[in-house]
PDB file of C-alpha atoms in Angstrom:
ATOM      1  CA  UNK A  93       0.025   0.064  -0.061  1.00 79.00           C
ATOM      2  CA  UNK A  94       1.289   3.448  -0.933  1.00 91.00           C
ATOM      3  CA  UNK A  95       1.997   6.004   1.630  1.00 96.00           C
ATOM      4  CA  UNK A  96       2.477   9.725   1.205  1.00 98.00           C
ATOM      5  CA  UNK A  97       4.396  11.948   3.817  1.00 98.00           C
ATOM      6  CA  UNK A  98       5.456  15.568   3.666  1.00 98.00           C
ATOM      7  CA  UNK A  99       9.198  15.897   4.406  1.00 98.00           C
ATOM      8  CA  UNK A 100       9.121  19.735   4.336  1.00 96.00           C
ATOM      9  CA  UNK A 101       5.974  21.826   4.453  1.00 95.00           C
ATOM     10  CA  UNK A 102       5.592  24.664   1.938  1.00 92.00           C
ATOM     11  CA  UNK A 103       4.447  28.170   2.507  1.00 88.00           C
ATOM     12  CA  UNK A 104       4.626  31.575   0.734  1.00 82.00           C
ATOM     13  CA  UNK A 105       4.153  35.117   1.940  1.00 76.00           C
ATOM     14  CA  UNK A 106       3.602  38.364   0.241  1.00 72.00           C
ATOM     15  CA  UNK A 107       4.902  41.410   2.037  1.00 71.00           C
ATOM     16  CA  UNK A 108       5.266  45.134   1.403  1.00 70.00           C
ATOM     17  CA  UNK A 109       9.090  44.303   1.148  1.00 71.00           C
ATOM     18  CA  UNK A 110       8.656  41.538  -1.558  1.00 71.00           C
ATOM     19  CA  UNK A 111       7.603  37.869  -1.541  1.00 74.00           C
ATOM     20  CA  UNK A 112       9.265  34.773  -0.233  1.00 75.00           C
ATOM     21  CA  UNK A 113       8.424  31.237   0.627  1.00 80.00           C
ATOM     22  CA  UNK A 114       9.424  27.600   0.501  1.00 90.00           C
ATOM     23  CA  UNK A 115       7.995  24.651  -1.482  1.00 95.00           C
ATOM     24  CA  UNK A 116       6.530  21.347  -0.334  1.00 97.00           C
ATOM     25  CA  UNK A 117       8.711  18.185  -0.647  1.00 98.00           C
ATOM     26  CA  UNK A 118       6.753  15.023  -0.478  1.00 98.00           C
ATOM     27  CA  UNK A 119       7.839  11.324  -0.115  1.00 99.00           C
ATOM     28  CA  UNK A 120       5.680   8.759  -1.815  1.00 98.00           C
ATOM     29  CA  UNK A 121       6.543   5.147  -0.781  1.00 98.00           C
ATOM     30  CA  UNK A 122       4.876   2.396  -2.838  1.00 96.00           C
ATOM     31  CA  UNK A 123       6.476  -0.622  -1.170  1.00 90.00           C
ATOM     32  CA  UNK A 124       9.047  -1.007  -4.039  1.00 94.00           C
ATOM     33  CA  UNK A 125       9.935   2.553  -4.563  1.00 98.00           C
ATOM     34  CA  UNK A 126      10.821   5.649  -2.595  1.00 98.00           C
ATOM     35  CA  UNK A 127       9.713   8.568  -4.605  1.00 99.00           C
ATOM     36  CA  UNK A 128      10.636  12.229  -3.828  1.00 99.00           C
ATOM     37  CA  UNK A 129       8.332  14.848  -5.403  1.00 99.00           C
ATOM     38  CA  UNK A 130      10.361  18.151  -5.723  1.00 98.00           C
ATOM     39  CA  UNK A 131      13.693  18.581  -3.866  1.00 98.00           C
ATOM     40  CA  UNK A 132      13.314  22.288  -2.678  1.00 96.00           C
ATOM     41  CA  UNK A 133      15.780  25.155  -2.505  1.00 95.00           C
ATOM     42  CA  UNK A 134      19.431  24.886  -1.556  1.00 94.00           C
ATOM     43  CA  UNK A 135      18.743  26.989   1.671  1.00 93.00           C
ATOM     44  CA  UNK A 136      16.472  24.192   2.917  1.00 94.00           C
ATOM     45  CA  UNK A 137      18.976  21.519   2.281  1.00 96.00           C
ATOM     46  CA  UNK A 138      19.554  20.772   6.028  1.00 96.00           C
ATOM     47  CA  UNK A 139      15.867  20.388   6.599  1.00 95.00           C
ATOM     48  CA  UNK A 140      15.631  17.914   3.830  1.00 97.00           C
ATOM     49  CA  UNK A 141      18.431  15.786   5.282  1.00 97.00           C
ATOM     50  CA  UNK A 142      16.859  15.917   8.735  1.00 97.00           C
ATOM     51  CA  UNK A 143      13.478  14.858   7.332  1.00 98.00           C
ATOM     52  CA  UNK A 144      14.872  11.943   5.427  1.00 98.00           C
ATOM     53  CA  UNK A 145      16.921  10.760   8.476  1.00 98.00           C
ATOM     54  CA  UNK A 146      13.594  10.962  10.656  1.00 97.00           C
ATOM     55  CA  UNK A 147      12.139   8.583   7.976  1.00 96.00           C
ATOM     56  CA  UNK A 148      15.220   6.298   8.411  1.00 97.00           C
ATOM     57  CA  UNK A 149      16.360   7.111   4.918  1.00 98.00           C
ATOM     58  CA  UNK A 150      19.354   8.696   3.190  1.00 98.00           C
ATOM     59  CA  UNK A 151      19.547  10.346  -0.116  1.00 98.00           C
ATOM     60  CA  UNK A 152      20.826   7.101  -1.551  1.00 98.00           C
ATOM     61  CA  UNK A 153      17.568   5.504  -0.682  1.00 98.00           C
ATOM     62  CA  UNK A 154      15.598   7.697  -2.993  1.00 99.00           C
ATOM     63  CA  UNK A 155      14.771   5.633  -6.298  1.00 98.00           C
ATOM     64  CA  UNK A 156      12.929   8.373  -8.169  1.00 99.00           C
ATOM     65  CA  UNK A 157      12.793  12.197  -7.967  1.00 99.00           C
ATOM     66  CA  UNK A 158       9.944  13.704  -9.784  1.00 99.00           C
ATOM     67  CA  UNK A 159      10.030  17.495 -10.507  1.00 99.00           C
ATOM     68  CA  UNK A 160       6.941  19.299 -11.012  1.00 99.00           C
ATOM     69  CA  UNK A 161       8.827  22.164 -12.735  1.00 98.00           C
ATOM     70  CA  UNK A 162      12.377  23.605 -12.716  1.00 97.00           C
ATOM     71  CA  UNK A 163      12.026  26.707 -10.637  1.00 96.00           C
ATOM     72  CA  UNK A 164      14.893  27.144  -8.121  1.00 95.00           C
ATOM     73  CA  UNK A 165      12.691  26.661  -5.103  1.00 95.00           C
ATOM     74  CA  UNK A 166      11.499  23.286  -6.321  1.00 97.00           C
ATOM     75  CA  UNK A 167      14.602  21.693  -7.722  1.00 97.00           C
ATOM     76  CA  UNK A 168      17.964  23.052  -6.429  1.00 96.00           C
ATOM     77  CA  UNK A 169      18.652  19.913  -4.199  1.00 97.00           C
ATOM     78  CA  UNK A 170      18.192  17.451  -6.984  1.00 97.00           C
ATOM     79  CA  UNK A 171      22.023  16.998  -7.168  1.00 96.00           C
ATOM     80  CA  UNK A 172      21.854  15.085  -3.873  1.00 97.00           C
ATOM     81  CA  UNK A 173      20.058  12.127  -5.354  1.00 98.00           C
ATOM     82  CA  UNK A 174      22.694  10.653  -7.543  1.00 95.00           C
ATOM     83  CA  UNK A 175      21.185   7.072  -7.483  1.00 95.00           C
ATOM     84  CA  UNK A 176      17.705   8.246  -8.395  1.00 98.00           C
ATOM     85  CA  UNK A 177      15.965   8.475 -11.771  1.00 98.00           C
ATOM     86  CA  UNK A 178      14.889  12.079 -12.268  1.00 98.00           C
ATOM     87  CA  UNK A 179      11.463  12.519 -13.898  1.00 98.00           C
ATOM     88  CA  UNK A 180      10.508  15.706 -15.634  1.00 98.00           C
ATOM     89  CA  UNK A 181       8.362  16.902 -18.500  1.00 98.00           C
ATOM     90  CA  UNK A 182      10.200  17.355 -21.815  1.00 98.00           C
ATOM     91  CA  UNK A 183       8.939  20.886 -22.344  1.00 97.00           C
ATOM     92  CA  UNK A 184      10.082  21.812 -18.914  1.00 97.00           C
ATOM     93  CA  UNK A 185      13.634  20.583 -19.171  1.00 96.00           C
ATOM     94  CA  UNK A 186      14.109  21.859 -22.722  1.00 95.00           C
ATOM     95  CA  UNK A 187      13.095  25.386 -21.570  1.00 95.00           C
ATOM     96  CA  UNK A 188      15.281  25.133 -18.569  1.00 94.00           C
ATOM     97  CA  UNK A 189      18.337  24.378 -20.775  1.00 94.00           C
ATOM     98  CA  UNK A 190      17.878  27.686 -22.644  1.00 92.00           C
ATOM     99  CA  UNK A 191      15.517  29.920 -20.613  1.00 92.00           C
ATOM    100  CA  UNK A 192      14.884  33.618 -21.575  1.00 91.00           C
ATOM    101  CA  UNK A 193      17.477  35.802 -20.129  1.00 89.00           C
ATOM    102  CA  UNK A 194      14.946  37.747 -18.241  1.00 89.00           C
ATOM    103  CA  UNK A 195      13.496  34.641 -16.539  1.00 91.00           C
ATOM    104  CA  UNK A 196      15.217  34.582 -13.084  1.00 91.00           C
ATOM    105  CA  UNK A 197      12.857  31.923 -11.673  1.00 92.00           C
ATOM    106  CA  UNK A 198      14.502  28.847 -13.498  1.00 94.00           C
ATOM    107  CA  UNK A 199      17.320  27.195 -11.494  1.00 90.00           C
ATOM    108  CA  UNK A 200      20.523  28.278 -13.002  1.00 86.00           C
ATOM    109  CA  UNK A 201      22.729  25.568 -14.243  1.00 89.00           C
ATOM    110  CA  UNK A 202      20.393  22.837 -12.928  1.00 90.00           C
ATOM    111  CA  UNK A 203      19.433  21.377 -16.302  1.00 89.00           C
ATOM    112  CA  UNK A 204      23.108  21.055 -17.325  1.00 89.00           C
ATOM    113  CA  UNK A 205      23.957  19.264 -14.048  1.00 90.00           C
ATOM    114  CA  UNK A 206      21.118  16.803 -14.781  1.00 93.00           C
ATOM    115  CA  UNK A 207      22.854  15.775 -17.966  1.00 91.00           C
ATOM    116  CA  UNK A 208      25.033  13.531 -15.631  1.00 91.00           C
ATOM    117  CA  UNK A 209      22.018  12.051 -13.915  1.00 95.00           C
ATOM    118  CA  UNK A 210      19.492   9.414 -15.078  1.00 96.00           C
ATOM    119  CA  UNK A 211      16.823  11.719 -16.437  1.00 97.00           C
ATOM    120  CA  UNK A 212      13.523  10.377 -17.883  1.00 97.00           C
ATOM    121  CA  UNK A 213      11.027  12.675 -19.589  1.00 98.00           C
ATOM    122  CA  UNK A 214       7.380  11.858 -19.152  1.00 98.00           C
ATOM    123  CA  UNK A 215       4.084  13.391 -20.554  1.00 98.00           C
ATOM    124  CA  UNK A 216       0.358  13.331 -19.928  1.00 97.00           C
ATOM    125  CA  UNK A 217      -0.988   9.988 -18.757  1.00 96.00           C
ATOM    126  CA  UNK A 218       2.453   8.306 -18.406  1.00 97.00           C
ATOM    127  CA  UNK A 219       2.778   5.747 -15.545  1.00 98.00           C
ATOM    128  CA  UNK A 220       5.751   6.380 -13.431  1.00 98.00           C
ATOM    129  CA  UNK A 221       5.220   3.243 -11.211  1.00 97.00           C
ATOM    130  CA  UNK A 222       1.974   1.399 -10.661  1.00 96.00           C
ATOM    131  CA  UNK A 223      -0.615   3.746  -9.300  1.00 96.00           C
ATOM    132  CA  UNK A 224       1.370   6.900  -9.880  1.00 98.00           C
ATOM    133  CA  UNK A 225       0.701   8.808 -13.129  1.00 98.00           C
ATOM    134  CA  UNK A 226       1.480  12.161 -14.790  1.00 98.00           C
ATOM    135  CA  UNK A 227      -1.032  15.002 -15.136  1.00 98.00           C
ATOM    136  CA  UNK A 228       0.171  17.836 -17.335  1.00 99.00           C
ATOM    137  CA  UNK A 229      -0.705  21.135 -15.720  1.00 99.00           C
ATOM    138  CA  UNK A 230       0.816  24.129 -17.608  1.00 98.00           C
ATOM    139  CA  UNK A 231       0.280  27.645 -16.837  1.00 97.00           C
ATOM    140  CA  UNK A 232       2.564  28.388 -13.991  1.00 96.00           C
ATOM    141  CA  UNK A 233       5.297  27.169 -16.352  1.00 97.00           C
ATOM    142  CA  UNK A 234       4.870  25.800 -19.827  1.00 96.00           C
ATOM    143  CA  UNK A 235       6.021  22.322 -18.877  1.00 98.00           C
ATOM    144  CA  UNK A 236       4.658  22.100 -15.434  1.00 98.00           C
ATOM    145  CA  UNK A 237       3.206  18.659 -14.407  1.00 99.00           C
ATOM    146  CA  UNK A 238       1.636  17.259 -11.227  1.00 99.00           C
ATOM    147  CA  UNK A 239       1.411  13.738  -9.921  1.00 98.00           C
ATOM    148  CA  UNK A 240      -1.782  11.660  -9.334  1.00 98.00           C
ATOM    149  CA  UNK A 241      -1.166   8.881  -6.847  1.00 98.00           C
ATOM    150  CA  UNK A 242      -3.656   6.261  -5.540  1.00 96.00           C
ATOM    151  CA  UNK A 243      -3.407   6.489  -1.698  1.00 96.00           C
ATOM    152  CA  UNK A 244      -5.847   4.358   0.484  1.00 92.00           C
ATOM    153  CA  UNK A 245      -8.183   3.817  -2.353  1.00 92.00           C
ATOM    154  CA  UNK A 246      -8.410   7.531  -3.493  1.00 94.00           C
ATOM    155  CA  UNK A 247      -6.695   9.758  -5.968  1.00 96.00           C
ATOM    156  CA  UNK A 248      -4.381  12.202  -4.401  1.00 98.00           C
ATOM    157  CA  UNK A 249      -2.906  14.990  -6.426  1.00 99.00           C
ATOM    158  CA  UNK A 250       0.561  16.403  -5.718  1.00 99.00           C
ATOM    159  CA  UNK A 251       0.000  19.560  -7.431  1.00 98.00           C
ATOM    160  CA  UNK A 252       3.216  21.692  -7.415  1.00 98.00           C
ATOM    161  CA  UNK A 253       2.648  25.208  -8.340  1.00 97.00           C
ATOM    162  CA  UNK A 254      -0.202  24.664 -10.660  1.00 98.00           C
ATOM    163  CA  UNK A 255      -2.010  24.716  -7.206  1.00 97.00           C
ATOM    164  CA  UNK A 256       0.269  26.414  -4.917  1.00 95.00           C
ATOM    165  CA  UNK A 257      -2.235  26.927  -1.990  1.00 93.00           C
ATOM    166  CA  UNK A 258      -5.878  26.377  -1.161  1.00 93.00           C
ATOM    167  CA  UNK A 259      -6.990  29.674  -2.456  1.00 92.00           C
ATOM    168  CA  UNK A 260      -6.204  28.466  -5.951  1.00 94.00           C
ATOM    169  CA  UNK A 261      -9.516  26.393  -5.942  1.00 95.00           C
ATOM    170  CA  UNK A 262     -11.910  29.296  -5.450  1.00 92.00           C
ATOM    171  CA  UNK A 263      -9.824  31.859  -7.479  1.00 92.00           C
ATOM    172  CA  UNK A 264      -9.503  29.446 -10.392  1.00 94.00           C
ATOM    173  CA  UNK A 265      -5.742  30.171 -11.066  1.00 94.00           C
ATOM    174  CA  UNK A 266      -2.550  30.036  -9.161  1.00 94.00           C
ATOM    175  CA  UNK A 267      -1.075  33.294  -7.635  1.00 90.00           C
ATOM    176  CA  UNK A 268       1.882  33.231  -9.880  1.00 91.00           C
ATOM    177  CA  UNK A 269       1.699  32.683 -13.574  1.00 93.00           C
ATOM    178  CA  UNK A 270       4.842  32.587 -15.741  1.00 93.00           C
ATOM    179  CA  UNK A 271       3.604  31.096 -18.904  1.00 93.00           C
ATOM    180  CA  UNK A 272      -0.136  31.422 -19.720  1.00 93.00           C
ATOM    181  CA  UNK A 273      -3.207  32.536 -17.872  1.00 95.00           C
ATOM    182  CA  UNK A 274      -5.678  30.329 -19.893  1.00 96.00           C
ATOM    183  CA  UNK A 275      -3.485  27.398 -19.553  1.00 97.00           C
ATOM    184  CA  UNK A 276      -3.254  28.081 -15.751  1.00 97.00           C
ATOM    185  CA  UNK A 277      -7.099  28.200 -15.431  1.00 97.00           C
ATOM    186  CA  UNK A 278      -7.617  25.027 -17.483  1.00 98.00           C
ATOM    187  CA  UNK A 279      -5.026  23.256 -15.308  1.00 98.00           C
ATOM    188  CA  UNK A 280      -6.955  24.149 -12.176  1.00 98.00           C
ATOM    189  CA  UNK A 281     -10.191  22.865 -13.618  1.00 98.00           C
ATOM    190  CA  UNK A 282      -8.441  19.602 -14.657  1.00 98.00           C
ATOM    191  CA  UNK A 283      -7.035  19.082 -11.210  1.00 98.00           C
ATOM    192  CA  UNK A 284     -10.320  19.778  -9.455  1.00 97.00           C
ATOM    193  CA  UNK A 285     -11.903  17.202 -11.735  1.00 97.00           C
ATOM    194  CA  UNK A 286      -9.221  14.631 -11.088  1.00 97.00           C
ATOM    195  CA  UNK A 287      -9.199  14.693  -7.241  1.00 97.00           C
ATOM    196  CA  UNK A 288     -10.374  16.423  -4.148  1.00 95.00           C
ATOM    197  CA  UNK A 289      -7.330  15.808  -2.006  1.00 98.00           C
ATOM    198  CA  UNK A 290      -4.364  18.104  -2.896  1.00 98.00           C
ATOM    199  CA  UNK A 291      -0.778  18.416  -1.777  1.00 98.00           C
ATOM    200  CA  UNK A 292      -0.054  21.910  -3.042  1.00 97.00           C
ATOM    201  CA  UNK A 293       3.355  23.571  -3.781  1.00 97.00           C
ATOM    202  CA  UNK A 294       3.355  26.221  -1.007  1.00 94.00           C
ATOM    203  CA  UNK A 295       0.676  25.195   1.519  1.00 93.00           C
ATOM    204  CA  UNK A 296      -0.465  22.343   3.689  1.00 94.00           C
ATOM    205  CA  UNK A 297      -2.260  19.368   2.273  1.00 96.00           C
ATOM    206  CA  UNK A 298      -6.056  19.813   2.071  1.00 96.00           C
ATOM    207  CA  UNK A 299      -9.302  18.214   1.013  1.00 96.00           C
ATOM    208  CA  UNK A 300     -12.094  20.069  -0.855  1.00 96.00           C
ATOM    209  CA  UNK A 301     -15.416  19.195   0.776  1.00 92.00           C
ATOM    210  CA  UNK A 302     -18.066  21.012  -1.228  1.00 89.00           C
ATOM    211  CA  UNK A 303     -17.287  24.765  -0.967  1.00 87.00           C
ATOM    212  CA  UNK A 304     -15.056  24.134   2.054  1.00 92.00           C
ATOM    213  CA  UNK A 305     -11.320  23.706   2.446  1.00 94.00           C
ATOM    214  CA  UNK A 306     -10.360  21.067   5.196  1.00 94.00           C
ATOM    215  CA  UNK A 307      -6.676  21.167   6.020  1.00 94.00           C
ATOM    216  CA  UNK A 308      -5.251  17.573   6.750  1.00 95.00           C
ATOM    217  CA  UNK A 309      -2.075  18.160   8.696  1.00 94.00           C
ATOM    218  CA  UNK A 310       0.953  20.330   8.963  1.00 92.00           C
ATOM    219  CA  UNK A 311       1.896  23.456  10.986  1.00 87.00           C
ATOM    220  CA  UNK A 312      -0.602  26.438  11.056  1.00 81.00           C
ATOM    221  CA  UNK A 313       2.112  28.834  12.104  1.00 77.00           C
ATOM    222  CA  UNK A 314       5.621  29.784  11.440  1.00 74.00           C
ATOM    223  CA  UNK A 315       8.146  31.273  13.772  1.00 72.00           C
ATOM    224  CA  UNK A 316       9.819  34.582  12.978  1.00 66.00           C
ATOM    225  CA  UNK A 317      13.030  34.813  14.862  1.00 66.00           C
ATOM    226  CA  UNK A 318      13.931  38.200  16.612  1.00 62.00           C
ATOM    227  CA  UNK A 319      17.105  39.682  15.145  1.00 59.00           C
ATOM    228  CA  UNK A 320      17.688  42.171  17.994  1.00 59.00           C
ATOM    229  CA  UNK A 321      19.479  41.590  21.144  1.00 61.00           C
ATOM    230  CA  UNK A 322      17.947  42.002  24.597  1.00 58.00           C
ATOM    231  CA  UNK A 323      15.309  44.296  25.877  1.00 57.00           C
ATOM    232  CA  UNK A 324      12.440  42.149  24.337  1.00 56.00           C
ATOM    233  CA  UNK A 325      12.070  44.532  21.379  1.00 52.00           C
ATOM    234  CA  UNK A 326      10.845  42.908  18.259  1.00 55.00           C
ATOM    235  CA  UNK A 327      12.428  43.924  15.078  1.00 51.00           C
ATOM    236  CA  UNK A 328       9.392  42.850  12.916  1.00 53.00           C
ATOM    237  CA  UNK A 329       5.680  43.180  12.915  1.00 52.00           C
ATOM    238  CA  UNK A 330       3.121  42.099  10.361  1.00 50.00           C
ATOM    239  CA  UNK A 331      -0.482  42.022   9.586  1.00 51.00           C
ATOM    240  CA  UNK A 332      -2.223  39.374   7.623  1.00 50.00           C
ATOM    241  CA  UNK A 333      -4.455  40.324   4.654  1.00 51.00           C
ATOM    242  CA  UNK A 334      -7.480  38.184   3.623  1.00 54.00           C
ATOM    243  CA  UNK A 335      -6.447  37.953  -0.029  1.00 59.00           C
ATOM    244  CA  UNK A 336      -3.389  38.119  -2.101  1.00 62.00           C
ATOM    245  CA  UNK A 337      -2.981  39.606  -5.601  1.00 67.00           C
ATOM    246  CA  UNK A 338      -2.338  37.289  -8.522  1.00 74.00           C
ATOM    247  CA  UNK A 339       1.019  37.946 -10.203  1.00 76.00           C
ATOM    248  CA  UNK A 340       0.941  37.489 -13.960  1.00 75.00           C
ATOM    249  CA  UNK A 341       4.521  37.954 -15.258  1.00 72.00           C
ATOM    250  CA  UNK A 342       4.860  35.994 -18.445  1.00 78.00           C
ATOM    251  CA  UNK A 343       8.572  35.778 -18.429  1.00 74.00           C
ATOM    252  CA  UNK A 344       8.523  32.488 -20.509  1.00 75.00           C
ATOM    253  CA  UNK A 345       6.921  34.199 -23.415  1.00 76.00           C
ATOM    254  CA  UNK A 346       9.105  35.666 -26.211  1.00 80.00           C
ATOM    255  CA  UNK A 347       9.528  39.499 -26.031  1.00 70.00           C
ATOM    256  CA  UNK A 348       9.291  41.724 -29.092  1.00 63.00           C
ATOM    257  CA  UNK A 349      12.672  43.106 -30.074  1.00 52.00           C
TER     258      UNK A 349
END
């Protein structure tokens, strides 16, 4: 029986000083394969090592790495998994090898590094292992893909940034679109039609129950460290807004000269 665990939970924040966040990294164990879905940014490498250790695993125990897409925050630790087969959409890796010069979201040098790894390209409907299939979900990027896995008798969608957080369901599009808005909207409709349990790219896993979102597990809070010394004075205050603005920045599109 397949099991799905979150190794590092994702989140994303918009602030008046810019945006930041971390991606979700999930471990799918089928009994015969250990499958890591997205590897995260290099800054979170110690967290990934620790999470694997807590599961009694090392990087050598990962058989397959699936990359939903090749943005830096989802794939910078791929080099750790030298024994693994790396699965990615052909459109995604082709673009990552020669991205537009103004597209800073693609992980620099990662596609070239992967030439020395066991890379397998997959497309819509392909079976990675029994019970684990590919769902192409372009929009956030041109070659974005999600993973549909059968867990405890139901289809669970590991969505990546095609559905970065629960608000995507009601909004109908992800909050960052780098390729195409219409594709992004169609991908959300496709995902919602395929499953009602989602492991998003930058949020806790959740289930859609009618018009309601039910979070399944994961931390509801993050801790912000005080960078001042003594006196109990905090160096950072923040407020939480109810909604975030969708960022449409089509950096993967050609620009007119």
